[in-house]
Coordinates of C-alpha atoms and ligand atoms in Angstrom, one line a residue:
M1 CA 155.0 147.8 7.6
N2 CA 153.2 147.1 10.7
R3 CA 155.6 145.3 13.1
I4 CA 153.7 145.4 16.4
S5 CA 154.2 142.1 18.2
V6 CA 151.4 139.6 18.3
D7 CA 150.0 138.2 21.5
L8 CA 152.4 135.6 22.7
P9 CA 153.5 134.4 26.2
M10 CA 155.7 136.8 28.0
S11 CA 154.7 139.9 26.2
S12 CA 153.5 142.5 28.7
P13 CA 150.5 144.7 27.9
L14 CA 152.5 147.8 27.8
L15 CA 151.2 150.7 25.7
P16 CA 153.6 152.1 23.1
H17 CA 155.2 155.1 24.7
H18 CA 154.9 157.7 21.9
S19 CA 155.5 160.7 24.0
Q20 CA 154.0 163.9 22.6
P21 CA 157.0 166.3 22.2
A22 CA 155.9 169.3 24.2
R23 CA 157.1 172.4 22.3
G24 CA 158.2 174.3 25.3
V25 CA 160.3 171.4 26.6
L26 CA 161.8 171.0 23.2
A27 CA 162.7 174.7 23.0
V28 CA 164.4 174.5 26.4
V29 CA 166.3 171.4 25.5
L30 CA 167.5 173.0 22.2
I31 CA 168.6 176.2 24.0
I32 CA 170.5 174.2 26.6
A33 CA 172.0 172.0 23.9
A34 CA 173.1 175.1 22.0
L35 CA 174.6 176.7 25.1
I36 CA 176.5 173.5 26.0
G37 CA 177.5 173.0 22.4
T38 CA 179.0 176.5 22.3
A39 CA 180.9 176.0 25.5
C40 CA 182.3 172.6 24.5
A41 CA 182.6 172.8 20.8
R42 CA 186.3 172.2 20.9
T43 CA 186.3 169.1 23.1
A44 CA 187.0 165.7 21.6
A45 CA 184.2 163.3 20.7
P46 CA 183.1 160.9 23.4
S47 CA 185.6 158.1 23.6
D48 CA 184.9 154.4 23.7
A49 CA 187.5 153.8 26.4
P50 CA 185.7 154.1 29.7
G51 CA 187.0 157.1 31.5
A52 CA 189.1 158.4 28.7
G53 CA 186.8 161.4 28.2
A54 CA 186.4 162.2 31.9
R55 CA 188.3 164.9 33.6
A56 CA 189.7 163.3 36.7
T57 CA 189.2 166.5 38.7
A58 CA 185.5 167.0 37.8
P59 CA 183.4 166.6 40.9
T60 CA 180.9 163.8 40.6
S61 CA 177.6 164.1 42.2
V62 CA 176.0 161.0 43.5
P63 CA 173.8 159.4 42.4
I64 CA 175.4 159.3 39.0
P65 CA 173.0 159.7 36.1
I66 CA 173.3 156.8 33.6
V67 CA 171.5 156.3 30.3
A68 CA 171.4 152.9 28.7
A69 CA 170.2 152.6 25.1
E70 CA 169.0 149.1 25.9
N71 CA 167.2 148.1 29.1
V72 CA 169.4 145.0 29.5
Y73 CA 172.4 147.3 29.9
G74 CA 170.4 149.5 32.2
D75 CA 169.6 146.5 34.4
L76 CA 173.3 145.8 34.6
A77 CA 174.1 149.4 35.5
R78 CA 171.7 149.1 38.4
Q79 CA 173.1 145.8 39.5
I80 CA 176.7 147.3 39.6
G81 CA 175.8 150.9 40.6
G82 CA 173.1 150.2 43.2
D83 CA 171.8 153.3 44.9
R84 CA 174.8 155.3 43.7
V85 CA 173.3 155.6 40.2
V86 CA 170.1 156.7 38.6
V87 CA 169.4 154.7 35.4
T88 CA 167.3 155.6 32.4
S89 CA 166.8 152.9 29.8
I90 CA 165.6 153.9 26.3
L91 CA 164.7 150.6 24.5
K92 CA 162.4 148.7 26.9
D93 CA 159.0 148.5 25.3
P94 CA 158.3 144.8 24.3
T95 CA 155.7 146.0 21.7
V96 CA 158.2 148.1 19.8
D97 CA 160.8 146.8 17.3
P98 CA 164.1 148.2 18.4
H99 CA 165.4 148.0 14.8
E100 CA 162.8 150.6 13.9
Y101 CA 163.0 152.9 17.0
D102 CA 162.7 156.7 16.7
S103 CA 164.1 158.6 19.7
T104 CA 161.9 161.1 21.7
V105 CA 162.5 164.5 23.3
A106 CA 162.6 162.7 26.7
D107 CA 165.5 160.5 25.3
A108 CA 167.4 163.6 24.2
K109 CA 167.0 165.2 27.7
A110 CA 168.2 162.0 29.4
V111 CA 171.2 161.7 27.2
A112 CA 172.0 165.4 27.7
G113 CA 172.0 165.0 31.4
A114 CA 173.9 161.6 31.6
R115 CA 177.3 161.2 33.0
I116 CA 177.6 157.7 31.6
V117 CA 175.9 156.5 28.4
I118 CA 175.9 152.8 27.5
K119 CA 175.1 151.9 24.0
N120 CA 175.2 148.6 22.1
G121 CA 176.7 150.1 19.0
L122 CA 177.2 148.2 15.6
G123 CA 174.4 150.4 14.2
Y124 CA 171.7 148.8 16.4
D125 CA 171.1 152.1 18.3
A126 CA 172.4 154.7 15.9
F127 CA 169.9 157.2 17.3
V128 CA 172.1 157.4 20.4
D129 CA 175.0 158.8 18.3
R130 CA 172.7 161.5 17.1
L131 CA 171.6 162.4 20.6
L132 CA 175.2 162.4 21.8
A133 CA 176.2 164.7 18.9
A134 CA 173.3 167.0 19.8
S135 CA 174.4 167.5 23.4
P136 CA 178.2 167.4 23.7
R137 CA 179.7 167.1 27.2
P138 CA 183.4 166.8 27.9
D139 CA 182.8 164.9 31.1
R140 CA 180.4 162.2 29.6
I141 CA 181.7 158.7 29.3
V142 CA 180.3 156.5 26.6
I143 CA 180.6 152.7 26.9
D144 CA 180.2 151.3 23.4
V145 CA 179.6 147.5 23.9
G146 CA 180.4 146.6 20.4
H147 CA 183.8 148.2 20.6
L148 CA 184.4 146.9 24.1
T149 CA 183.9 143.4 23.0
G150 CA 186.1 143.7 19.9
H151 CA 183.3 143.7 17.2
R152 CA 183.2 145.6 14.0
D153 CA 180.4 147.3 12.1
G154 CA 178.4 144.7 10.2
D155 CA 178.7 142.1 12.9
N156 CA 175.5 140.7 14.4
P157 CA 174.4 143.5 16.8
H158 CA 172.5 141.3 19.4
L159 CA 175.5 141.3 21.7
W160 CA 173.7 140.8 25.0
Y161 CA 172.9 137.2 23.9
D162 CA 176.6 136.5 23.8
P163 CA 177.5 134.9 27.2
A164 CA 180.9 136.7 27.0
T165 CA 179.4 140.2 26.7
M166 CA 177.7 141.0 30.0
P167 CA 180.7 140.1 32.3
R168 CA 182.8 142.5 30.3
V169 CA 180.3 145.3 30.4
A170 CA 179.9 144.7 34.1
R171 CA 183.7 145.1 34.7
S172 CA 183.7 148.2 32.5
L173 CA 180.9 149.7 34.5
A174 CA 182.5 148.9 37.9
D175 CA 185.8 150.5 36.6
T176 CA 184.0 153.6 35.3
L177 CA 181.9 154.1 38.4
T178 CA 185.0 153.7 40.6
R179 CA 186.8 156.3 38.6
L180 CA 183.9 158.8 39.0
D181 CA 183.2 157.9 42.6
P182 CA 186.4 156.5 44.2
S183 CA 185.0 156.7 47.7
D184 CA 182.5 153.9 46.8
A185 CA 185.1 151.6 45.2
D186 CA 184.4 148.8 47.7
Y187 CA 180.7 149.1 47.1
F188 CA 181.1 148.7 43.4
A189 CA 183.6 145.9 43.7
Q190 CA 181.3 144.0 46.0
R191 CA 178.4 144.3 43.6
L192 CA 180.5 143.3 40.7
Q193 CA 181.4 140.2 42.6
E194 CA 177.7 139.4 43.3
F195 CA 177.0 139.8 39.6
Q196 CA 179.8 137.5 38.6
A197 CA 178.7 134.9 41.1
S198 CA 175.1 134.9 39.8
E199 CA 176.2 134.8 36.2
T200 CA 177.8 131.4 36.7
A201 CA 174.3 129.9 36.8
V202 CA 173.7 131.1 33.2
D203 CA 177.1 129.7 32.1
D204 CA 176.4 126.3 33.8
R205 CA 173.0 126.1 32.1
I206 CA 174.5 126.8 28.7
A207 CA 177.2 124.1 29.3
A208 CA 174.5 121.6 30.3
I209 CA 172.3 122.2 27.2
R210 CA 175.4 122.1 25.0
A211 CA 176.3 118.8 26.4
R212 CA 172.9 117.3 25.5
H213 CA 171.9 119.2 22.3
A214 CA 175.0 120.4 20.4
G215 CA 174.6 119.8 16.7
T216 CA 170.8 120.0 16.8
R217 CA 169.3 121.9 13.8
V218 CA 167.1 124.8 14.6
L219 CA 165.4 127.6 12.6
A220 CA 165.1 131.3 13.5
T221 CA 163.0 134.1 12.1
E222 CA 165.6 136.7 12.9
P223 CA 169.2 136.5 14.0
V224 CA 168.5 137.8 17.6
L225 CA 169.7 134.6 19.3
D226 CA 172.7 133.8 17.1
Y227 CA 175.4 134.3 19.7
L228 CA 173.5 132.2 22.2
T229 CA 172.8 129.3 19.7
E230 CA 176.4 129.4 18.8
A231 CA 177.4 129.0 22.5
L232 CA 175.0 126.2 22.7
G233 CA 176.5 124.4 19.7
L234 CA 173.1 124.5 17.8
V235 CA 173.1 124.6 14.0
V236 CA 170.9 127.5 12.8
V237 CA 169.7 126.6 9.3
D238 CA 170.5 129.3 6.8
R239 CA 171.9 131.4 9.6
D240 CA 172.1 135.1 8.6
G241 CA 170.5 134.2 5.3
A242 CA 168.1 136.1 3.1
F243 CA 165.1 135.3 5.3
Q244 CA 166.6 136.5 8.6
R245 CA 168.2 139.6 7.1
A246 CA 165.0 140.7 5.5
V247 CA 163.0 140.3 8.7
E248 CA 165.7 142.1 10.7
A249 CA 165.5 145.0 8.2
G250 CA 161.7 145.0 8.2
N251 CA 161.5 143.8 4.6
D252 CA 159.8 140.9 2.9
P253 CA 162.1 138.0 2.4
P254 CA 162.6 136.8 -1.2
A255 CA 160.1 134.2 -2.3
A256 CA 162.7 131.5 -2.6
A257 CA 163.8 132.1 0.9
V258 CA 160.3 131.8 2.2
V259 CA 159.7 128.5 0.3
A260 CA 162.9 127.1 1.8
F261 CA 162.0 128.3 5.3
R262 CA 158.5 126.7 5.0
E263 CA 160.0 123.4 3.8
Q264 CA 162.3 123.3 6.9
I265 CA 159.1 123.5 9.0
T266 CA 156.8 121.2 7.1
T267 CA 159.4 118.4 6.7
R268 CA 160.4 118.8 10.4
A269 CA 164.0 119.1 9.3
V270 CA 164.6 121.3 12.3
K271 CA 163.8 120.6 16.0
V272 CA 162.8 124.1 17.0
L273 CA 161.6 127.4 15.6
I274 CA 163.1 130.4 17.4
Y275 CA 160.6 133.1 17.0
N276 CA 161.5 136.7 17.6
R277 CA 158.2 138.2 18.8
Q278 CA 159.6 141.7 18.6
T279 CA 160.4 141.8 14.9
V280 CA 157.1 140.6 13.6
T281 CA 156.0 140.7 9.9
P282 CA 153.2 139.0 8.0
V283 CA 155.7 136.4 6.9
T284 CA 157.0 135.6 10.3
T285 CA 153.4 135.3 11.6
Q286 CA 152.7 132.8 8.8
M287 CA 155.7 130.8 9.7
L288 CA 154.7 130.8 13.4
A289 CA 151.2 129.5 12.4
L290 CA 152.7 126.8 10.1
A291 CA 155.0 125.6 12.9
R292 CA 152.1 125.4 15.4
Q293 CA 150.1 123.5 12.8
T294 CA 152.9 121.1 12.1
G295 CA 153.5 120.5 15.8
L296 CA 157.0 121.9 15.7
A297 CA 158.3 123.3 19.0
V298 CA 158.3 127.2 19.1
V299 CA 160.5 129.3 21.4
P300 CA 159.3 132.9 21.5
V301 CA 162.2 135.3 22.3
S302 CA 162.6 139.0 22.5
E303 CA 165.1 141.8 21.9
T304 CA 164.5 143.8 25.1
E305 CA 164.5 142.5 28.6
P306 CA 161.0 141.8 30.0
E307 CA 160.0 144.1 32.8
G308 CA 160.5 142.7 36.3
M309 CA 163.3 140.4 35.4
T310 CA 167.1 140.6 35.8
Y311 CA 169.3 139.8 32.9
Q312 CA 170.3 136.5 34.6
Q313 CA 166.6 135.5 35.2
W314 CA 165.7 136.4 31.7
M315 CA 168.5 134.3 30.2
L316 CA 167.8 131.3 32.5
D317 CA 164.1 131.5 31.6
Q318 CA 164.9 131.5 27.9
L319 CA 167.4 128.8 28.3
S320 CA 164.9 126.5 30.0
R321 CA 162.3 127.2 27.3
L322 CA 164.9 126.2 24.7
D323 CA 166.0 123.2 26.7
Q324 CA 162.4 122.0 27.0
A325 CA 161.8 122.5 23.2
L326 CA 165.0 120.8 22.3
S327 CA 164.1 117.8 24.5
S328 CA 160.6 117.5 23.1
P329 CA 159.8 114.2 21.2
Ligands
ZN401 ZN1 167.1 142.0 16.0

């Protein structure tokens, strides 16, 4: 199924980055992976506990190479690590559905060279597990956000939309970086403090919207915003129902679910349609058109962080779009 996003506000005109795997590069990567694999075959699997897998005595070269499976965590790594880190983010293309992503040779190389890998977990970025397994490293630290925040497999994976998530990842990153580079402890502590200070604007905005709109019924094509709508006290109709689950998995929703979804729009039983412009199917496109036709407020949202924005700016932007839509007549 073709799931390329349609032309909507905020989508940047980036080309899909299908990198052509160069055979020579692939061969080198495989040989290196095999050599490392032989040397480290008996080491434990990467641990979820930051630092648990690192040898305290291993010298750390600065800048520390970090790979983030999702660019929202890559942004955070930059905010905390500053010029003491070099960050590579894998999922960042707004025209690609992250749920359908296939990793590239470049991703494999980046993971093989990373000292810290941040992954969302909960099956959202299972490709990272395969890349980690293909290039074992005893000194690599894996931050699994799902485990860090106490989630279990099967939980909604869009964890960065939970206001509680990013402060915890930020603390974990500051701790991990300090362990690897103790001489820059003050630097990381200072940057963590700056992040926490700017994060309060997001929390304040959520509290303000919740105070005005809690209990309002909304509709969503995909469960990307569930944690945020919960924090806002909004009621998502048929949350995590057949329609949303099918779209998330790239399938066609059952006919009855489509009928029910349409009815919510045409009868204006909801105030807003939250439209995931990164998990687009023919059915979601139809629902978007129907909402526009009916005059229902639509809030387009995305899975990856838009280029040129920080996490805080992105959240504030989406929150003000939501606020505006919820306040519409
Ligand atoms: Zn999703």
